[in-house]
CSV table of C-alpha atoms and ligand atoms in Angstrom, one decimal:
chain,number,residue,atom,x,y,z
A,81,MET,CA,-9.4,-24.0,-11.1
A,82,PRO,CA,-7.1,-22.4,-8.5
A,83,SER,CA,-8.6,-19.6,-6.3
A,84,THR,CA,-6.8,-16.3,-5.6
A,85,LYS,CA,-9.3,-15.4,-2.8
A,86,THR,CA,-7.9,-13.9,0.3
A,87,GLN,CA,-8.8,-12.2,3.6
A,88,ILE,CA,-7.4,-9.2,5.6
A,89,ALA,CA,-8.5,-8.8,9.2
A,90,GLY,CA,-11.2,-11.4,8.6
A,91,PHE,CA,-12.7,-9.5,5.6
A,92,PRO,CA,-13.0,-11.7,2.5
A,93,PHE,CA,-11.8,-10.6,-1.0
A,94,GLU,CA,-12.5,-12.5,-4.2
A,95,ASN,CA,-9.1,-11.7,-5.5
A,96,CYS,CA,-5.7,-10.9,-3.9
A,97,LEU,CA,-4.8,-8.1,-6.4
A,98,MET,CA,-5.8,-4.5,-5.9
A,99,ASN,CA,-4.4,-1.0,-6.8
A,100,ALA,CA,-1.6,0.5,-4.8
A,101,ALA,CA,-2.5,3.8,-3.2
A,102,GLY,CA,-1.7,6.7,-5.5
A,103,VAL,CA,-2.6,5.0,-8.7
A,104,ALA,CA,-6.1,5.1,-10.2
A,105,CYS,CA,-7.6,6.3,-6.9
A,106,MET,CA,-7.7,10.1,-6.8
A,107,THR,CA,-11.3,10.5,-8.0
A,108,ILE,CA,-14.5,8.5,-7.7
A,109,ALA,CA,-14.4,7.8,-11.4
A,110,GLU,CA,-11.0,6.1,-11.1
A,111,LEU,CA,-12.0,4.2,-8.0
A,112,GLU,CA,-15.2,3.0,-9.7
A,113,GLU,CA,-13.1,1.7,-12.6
A,114,VAL,CA,-10.9,-0.3,-10.2
A,115,ARG,CA,-14.0,-1.5,-8.2
A,116,LEU,CA,-15.6,-2.8,-11.4
A,117,SER,CA,-12.5,-4.5,-12.6
A,118,GLN,CA,-11.0,-7.9,-11.6
A,119,ALA,CA,-9.3,-6.3,-8.6
A,120,GLY,CA,-10.4,-7.7,-5.3
A,121,THR,CA,-10.9,-4.2,-3.8
A,122,PHE,CA,-9.4,-0.7,-3.9
A,123,VAL,CA,-7.5,1.7,-1.7
A,124,THR,CA,-8.2,5.5,-2.0
A,125,LYS,CA,-5.4,8.1,-2.6
A,126,THR,CA,-3.9,9.1,0.7
A,127,ALA,CA,-6.1,11.8,2.1
A,128,THR,CA,-5.3,14.8,4.2
A,129,LEU,CA,-7.9,16.9,6.1
A,130,GLU,CA,-8.1,19.6,3.3
A,131,ALA,CA,-7.9,18.9,-0.4
A,132,ARG,CA,-4.4,19.5,-1.9
A,133,ALA,CA,-3.2,20.4,-5.4
A,134,GLY,CA,0.1,18.7,-4.8
A,135,ASN,CA,3.5,19.5,-6.5
A,136,PRO,CA,3.8,21.3,-9.9
A,137,GLU,CA,3.8,19.1,-13.1
A,138,PRO,CA,5.4,17.2,-14.6
A,139,ARG,CA,5.4,15.1,-11.4
A,140,TYR,CA,5.0,11.5,-12.6
A,141,GLN,CA,6.9,9.8,-15.3
A,142,ASP,CA,6.7,6.2,-16.6
A,143,VAL,CA,10.2,5.1,-17.5
A,144,PRO,CA,11.3,1.8,-19.1
A,145,LEU,CA,12.0,-0.1,-15.9
A,146,GLY,CA,9.4,1.6,-13.7
A,147,SER,CA,8.3,5.1,-12.7
A,148,ILE,CA,9.4,8.1,-10.8
A,149,ASN,CA,7.0,10.5,-9.0
A,150,SER,CA,6.9,13.5,-6.8
A,151,MET,CA,3.1,14.0,-6.7
A,152,GLY,CA,3.3,15.8,-3.3
A,153,LEU,CA,0.1,14.3,-1.8
A,154,PRO,CA,-2.5,15.7,-4.2
A,155,ASN,CA,-5.9,14.5,-3.0
A,156,GLN,CA,-9.6,15.6,-2.6
A,157,GLY,CA,-9.6,15.8,1.2
A,158,LEU,CA,-10.8,13.2,3.6
A,159,ASP,CA,-14.5,14.0,3.4
A,160,TYR,CA,-14.6,13.3,-0.4
A,161,TYR,CA,-13.3,9.7,0.1
A,162,LEU,CA,-15.2,9.0,3.3
A,163,ASP,CA,-18.5,10.2,1.9
A,164,TYR,CA,-18.0,8.0,-1.1
A,165,LEU,CA,-17.1,5.0,1.0
A,166,LEU,CA,-20.1,5.4,3.3
A,167,GLU,CA,-22.4,5.5,0.3
A,168,LEU,CA,-20.6,2.5,-1.2
A,169,GLN,CA,-21.0,0.4,1.9
A,170,GLU,CA,-24.8,1.0,1.8
A,171,LYS,CA,-24.8,-0.1,-1.8
A,172,GLU,CA,-22.4,-3.0,-1.5
A,173,PRO,CA,-22.6,-4.2,2.1
A,174,ASN,CA,-20.6,-7.3,1.5
A,175,GLN,CA,-17.6,-5.6,0.1
A,176,THR,CA,-14.7,-4.0,2.0
A,177,PHE,CA,-12.5,-1.2,0.8
A,178,PHE,CA,-9.4,0.5,2.1
A,179,LEU,CA,-9.1,4.2,3.1
A,180,SER,CA,-5.6,5.7,3.1
A,181,LEU,CA,-4.8,8.8,5.0
A,182,VAL,CA,-2.1,10.8,6.8
A,183,GLY,CA,-2.0,14.3,8.3
A,184,LEU,CA,0.6,17.0,7.5
A,185,SER,CA,1.3,17.0,11.2
A,186,GLN,CA,0.7,14.5,14.0
A,187,GLU,CA,-2.2,16.6,15.2
A,188,GLU,CA,-3.8,16.4,11.8
A,189,THR,CA,-3.3,12.7,11.6
A,190,HIS,CA,-5.1,12.3,14.9
A,191,ARG,CA,-8.0,14.5,13.7
A,192,LEU,CA,-8.3,12.4,10.6
A,193,LEU,CA,-8.3,9.1,12.5
A,194,LYS,CA,-10.8,10.4,15.1
A,195,GLN,CA,-13.1,11.4,12.2
A,196,VAL,CA,-12.9,7.9,10.8
A,197,GLU,CA,-13.4,6.4,14.2
A,198,GLU,CA,-16.5,8.5,14.8
A,199,SER,CA,-17.9,7.8,11.3
A,200,GLU,CA,-19.9,4.8,10.2
A,201,PHE,CA,-17.0,3.5,8.1
A,202,LYS,CA,-16.7,-0.2,8.3
A,203,GLY,CA,-13.7,-0.8,6.1
A,204,LEU,CA,-9.9,-1.0,6.6
A,205,THR,CA,-7.9,2.1,7.2
A,206,GLU,CA,-4.3,2.5,6.0
A,207,LEU,CA,-2.1,5.1,7.7
A,208,ASN,CA,0.6,6.2,5.3
A,209,LEU,CA,3.8,6.6,7.2
A,210,SER,CA,6.0,6.7,4.1
A,211,CYS,CA,5.1,9.6,1.8
A,212,PRO,CA,8.5,10.6,0.3
A,213,ASN,CA,7.5,13.7,-1.5
A,214,VAL,CA,6.2,16.6,0.6
A,215,PRO,CA,9.1,19.1,0.7
A,216,GLY,CA,10.3,19.6,4.2
A,217,LYS,CA,8.5,16.5,5.6
A,218,PRO,CA,10.6,13.4,6.2
A,219,GLN,CA,9.1,10.0,5.8
A,220,ILE,CA,7.7,9.3,9.3
A,221,ALA,CA,8.5,5.6,9.4
A,222,TYR,CA,12.2,6.3,9.1
A,223,ASP,CA,12.0,7.9,12.5
A,224,PHE,CA,11.3,5.1,14.9
A,225,GLU,CA,10.7,7.2,17.9
A,226,THR,CA,8.0,9.3,16.2
A,227,THR,CA,6.5,6.2,14.7
A,228,GLU,CA,6.2,4.5,18.1
A,229,THR,CA,4.7,7.7,19.6
A,230,ILE,CA,2.1,8.1,16.9
A,231,LEU,CA,1.0,4.4,17.1
A,232,LYS,CA,0.7,4.6,20.9
A,233,GLU,CA,-1.5,7.7,20.7
A,234,VAL,CA,-3.5,6.3,17.8
A,235,PHE,CA,-4.4,3.0,19.6
A,236,SER,CA,-5.5,4.9,22.6
A,237,TYR,CA,-8.7,5.8,20.7
A,238,PHE,CA,-8.8,4.0,17.4
A,239,THR,CA,-10.7,0.7,17.5
A,240,LYS,CA,-11.3,-0.1,13.8
A,241,PRO,CA,-9.0,-2.3,11.8
A,242,LEU,CA,-5.9,-0.2,11.0
A,243,GLY,CA,-2.7,-0.9,9.0
A,244,ILE,CA,0.3,1.1,8.1
A,245,LYS,CA,2.1,1.8,4.7
A,246,LEU,CA,5.8,1.5,5.2
A,247,PRO,CA,8.8,2.7,3.2
A,248,PRO,CA,11.4,0.2,2.3
A,249,TYR,CA,14.1,-0.6,4.9
A,250,PHE,CA,17.5,-1.7,3.9
A,251,ASP,CA,19.2,-3.0,7.0
A,252,MET,CA,18.5,-6.1,9.1
A,253,VAL,CA,18.8,-4.0,12.3
A,254,HIS,CA,16.1,-1.7,11.0
A,255,PHE,CA,13.8,-4.7,10.2
A,256,ASP,CA,14.4,-5.8,13.8
A,257,GLN,CA,13.8,-2.4,15.3
A,258,ALA,CA,10.7,-1.6,13.2
A,259,ALA,CA,9.2,-5.1,13.9
A,260,ALA,CA,9.8,-4.7,17.7
A,261,ILE,CA,7.7,-1.5,17.5
A,262,PHE,CA,4.9,-2.8,15.3
A,263,ASN,CA,4.5,-6.0,17.4
A,264,GLN,CA,3.5,-3.8,20.4
A,265,PHE,CA,0.3,-2.8,18.6
A,266,PRO,CA,-3.0,-4.4,17.4
A,267,LEU,CA,-2.2,-3.6,13.8
A,268,ALA,CA,-4.3,-5.5,11.2
A,269,PHE,CA,-1.6,-5.3,8.5
A,270,VAL,CA,1.6,-3.7,7.3
A,271,ASN,CA,1.9,-2.8,3.7
A,272,CYS,CA,5.5,-3.2,2.2
A,273,VAL,CA,6.5,-1.1,0.4
A,274,ASN,CA,5.9,2.5,-0.7
A,275,SER,CA,8.2,3.8,-3.5
A,276,ILE,CA,11.9,3.9,-2.9
A,277,GLY,CA,12.2,7.5,-1.9
A,278,ASN,CA,14.2,10.2,-3.7
A,279,GLY,CA,15.7,8.5,-6.7
A,280,LEU,CA,16.8,10.5,-9.7
A,281,TYR,CA,16.1,9.6,-13.4
A,282,ILE,CA,17.8,11.4,-16.2
A,283,GLU,CA,17.1,11.7,-19.9
A,284,ASP,CA,19.8,13.3,-22.1
A,285,GLU,CA,21.1,15.9,-19.6
A,286,SER,CA,17.8,16.6,-17.7
A,287,VAL,CA,15.7,15.3,-14.9
A,288,VAL,CA,12.2,14.2,-16.0
A,289,ILE,CA,10.0,15.6,-13.2
A,290,ARG,CA,9.8,19.2,-12.0
A,291,PRO,CA,9.5,19.1,-8.2
A,292,LYS,CA,12.6,18.8,-6.0
A,293,ASN,CA,14.9,19.2,-9.0
A,294,GLY,CA,13.9,15.8,-10.3
A,295,PHE,CA,14.1,13.7,-7.1
A,296,GLY,CA,11.2,11.3,-6.7
A,297,GLY,CA,9.9,8.0,-5.5
A,298,ILE,CA,10.9,5.0,-7.6
A,299,GLY,CA,8.4,2.2,-8.5
A,300,GLY,CA,8.1,-0.7,-10.8
A,301,GLU,CA,10.7,-3.3,-11.9
A,302,TYR,CA,13.5,-1.5,-10.1
A,303,ILE,CA,12.1,-2.2,-6.7
A,304,LYS,CA,10.9,-5.8,-6.7
A,305,PRO,CA,13.9,-7.3,-4.8
A,306,THR,CA,13.6,-4.6,-2.2
A,307,ALA,CA,9.8,-5.1,-1.9
A,308,LEU,CA,10.1,-8.9,-1.6
A,309,ALA,CA,12.9,-8.5,1.1
A,310,ASN,CA,10.7,-6.2,3.1
A,311,VAL,CA,7.6,-8.4,2.8
A,312,HIS,CA,9.6,-11.4,3.9
A,313,ALA,CA,11.5,-9.7,6.6
A,314,PHE,CA,8.3,-8.5,8.3
A,315,TYR,CA,6.6,-11.9,7.7
A,316,GLN,CA,9.4,-13.5,9.6
A,317,ARG,CA,9.3,-10.9,12.5
A,318,LEU,CA,5.7,-9.8,13.0
A,319,LYS,CA,3.2,-11.7,15.2
A,320,PRO,CA,0.9,-13.7,13.0
A,321,GLU,CA,-2.1,-11.5,13.7
A,322,ILE,CA,-0.4,-8.7,11.7
A,323,GLN,CA,-0.8,-9.6,8.0
A,324,ILE,CA,1.4,-8.4,5.2
A,325,ILE,CA,0.3,-6.6,2.0
A,326,GLY,CA,3.0,-6.8,-0.7
A,327,THR,CA,3.5,-3.9,-3.0
A,328,GLY,CA,6.4,-3.2,-5.4
A,329,GLY,CA,7.4,-4.4,-8.8
A,330,VAL,CA,4.4,-6.5,-9.7
A,331,LEU,CA,4.3,-6.7,-13.5
A,332,THR,CA,3.3,-10.3,-13.9
A,333,GLY,CA,1.6,-13.2,-12.2
A,334,ARG,CA,5.1,-14.5,-11.4
A,335,ASP,CA,5.8,-11.3,-9.4
A,336,ALA,CA,2.5,-11.6,-7.5
A,337,PHE,CA,3.4,-15.3,-6.8
A,338,GLU,CA,6.7,-14.3,-5.3
A,339,HIS,CA,5.1,-11.7,-3.0
A,340,ILE,CA,2.8,-14.3,-1.7
A,341,LEU,CA,5.6,-16.8,-1.3
A,342,CYS,CA,7.4,-14.2,0.8
A,343,GLY,CA,4.3,-13.9,3.0
A,344,ALA,CA,1.9,-11.4,1.4
A,345,SER,CA,-1.9,-11.9,2.0
A,346,MET,CA,-2.8,-9.2,-0.6
A,347,VAL,CA,-0.8,-7.8,-3.5
A,348,GLN,CA,-1.0,-4.3,-4.8
A,349,VAL,CA,-0.2,-3.0,-8.3
A,350,GLY,CA,1.0,0.5,-8.8
A,351,THR,CA,3.3,1.4,-11.7
A,352,THR,CA,2.0,-1.5,-13.9
A,353,LEU,CA,-1.6,-0.3,-13.3
A,354,HIS,CA,-0.5,3.2,-14.3
A,355,LYS,CA,1.1,1.9,-17.5
A,356,GLU,CA,-1.5,-0.7,-18.5
A,357,GLY,CA,-4.8,0.4,-16.9
A,358,VAL,CA,-7.3,-1.9,-15.1
A,359,ALA,CA,-6.9,-4.7,-17.7
A,360,ALA,CA,-3.7,-5.5,-15.7
A,361,PHE,CA,-5.7,-7.1,-13.0
A,362,GLU,CA,-7.3,-9.7,-15.3
A,363,ARG,CA,-4.0,-10.5,-17.0
A,364,ILE,CA,-1.9,-10.8,-13.7
A,365,THR,CA,-4.7,-12.9,-12.1
A,366,ALA,CA,-4.8,-15.3,-15.0
A,367,GLU,CA,-1.0,-15.6,-15.0
A,368,LEU,CA,-1.0,-16.2,-11.3
A,369,LYS,CA,-3.6,-19.0,-11.7
A,370,VAL,CA,-1.5,-20.7,-14.4
A,371,ILE,CA,1.5,-20.8,-12.1
A,372,MET,CA,-0.7,-22.2,-9.2
A,373,ALA,CA,-2.2,-24.8,-11.5
A,374,GLU,CA,1.2,-25.9,-12.7
A,375,LYS,CA,2.3,-26.4,-9.2
A,376,GLY,CA,-0.9,-28.0,-8.0
A,377,TYR,CA,-1.8,-25.2,-5.6
A,378,GLU,CA,-5.5,-24.6,-5.1
A,379,SER,CA,-5.4,-21.6,-2.8
A,380,LEU,CA,-2.9,-18.9,-1.6
A,381,ASP,CA,-2.7,-20.8,1.7
A,382,ASP,CA,-0.9,-23.6,-0.1
A,383,PHE,CA,2.2,-21.5,-0.7
A,384,ARG,CA,2.0,-18.3,1.3
A,385,GLY,CA,5.2,-17.6,3.2
A,386,LYS,CA,6.7,-20.9,2.1
A,387,LEU,CA,9.8,-19.4,0.6
A,388,GLN,CA,12.5,-22.0,0.4
A,389,TYR,CA,16.1,-21.4,1.7
A,390,ILE,CA,19.3,-23.1,0.6
A,391,GLU,CA,20.3,-25.2,3.6
A,392,GLY,CA,23.8,-25.7,4.9
B,66,RRO,O1,1.7,11.9,-3.3
B,66,RRO,C1,2.9,11.4,-3.4
B,66,RRO,O2,3.8,12.1,-3.8
B,66,RRO,C2,3.2,10.1,-3.0
B,66,RRO,C3,2.8,9.5,-1.8
B,66,RRO,BR1,1.6,10.4,-0.6
B,66,RRO,C4,3.3,8.3,-1.4
B,66,RRO,O3,3.0,7.7,-0.3
B,66,RRO,N1,4.2,7.6,-2.2
B,66,RRO,C5,4.6,8.2,-3.4
B,66,RRO,O4,5.4,7.6,-4.1
B,66,RRO,N2,4.1,9.4,-3.7
C-alpha cells in the first residue's frame, strides 16, 4: 500500500493533504472537523490581532469551475486560535498544526509574530503575504521591497519555524526576483498559491459577490496551471531547506499528484473542501494512492519534483 506520509520542517504528517487557509478553519468546530478527518493536519484562518467581521455578504460564491471570494479577512483574532492550539498541543503532543496570521500594518504583523514567539506554541506559523481582499491594502508579496523589509525584521526576533503564503506570480523575472529574496532567509516553507486576486464572475448581468463591486480571489479548477507553475518555479529556484506547499486547483488525486511532481511536500485543498466537505480528504487520498500504486511509487519521495521535460 503506498504511503502519503510527509514532513515539513522535520515535523511528520500521516497524510500530505490538509485544508487551505480560509476554508473550514474559522471556528474551533470547523478545525476539529478537519483534524478528525483524513487530513494530515490543519491550518487556521489567517488571524489579525483583533477579531474582524470581514466584508459584507454575499462574499463567497462557488461557481462551476471554482470559486470567487472577497471575505475581507474575517477571523476570531489571534488569541482565539493560539489558545486553542496551545490546548491542543497538550492533548495531542505528537501532532503539529499550522497557525496563519498577518497584521493590517507591518507593526501589527510584528506584534502578532512576537506574541507567537513568546508563547508556548510549538507548531508551524504561516505569514500570509497575499490576502487580496482588504480594500485599500495591496497584496504584500507583490511589493518585493516591502516583502524583503518585513522578512528581515521578522527574522531578527522570530526563531520558530515560519513559512509564507504567496500570491501567484506570472512572469519568470518575478519568480527570479522573489526567489532571490526568499533564499536570504531561514524560511521553513513557501505556500504557492493564494487565490488569483481580483477576478470577476458574472451571472446574467450581475456580479455574484457584494464587496468591491464583485471583484474577488479566484480558486478551484481555473487556477491549477498557475498554481503548478508557481510550485515548480519555486522548487527550481529555492534552496532545498525551503520546502514547498502546493495549493490551487486540487479536485482529484491526479491534481495532488501533479503538485507533488512539481515539488510540493504538502498539498492543500480549498475550493473543493468548501464544495464537498471533509470527505474530500478521504477521496483524494484514495485517488492519489491508486495513481502511486499503478506507477509503482511507495512514497512521495519516489516522485516529488521529478517533473519530466521534453528534451531538445
Ligand atoms: O479573507 C479573505 O478575503 C482572503 C484571504 Br485573508 C486570503 O488570503 N485569500 C483569499 O482568497 N481571501
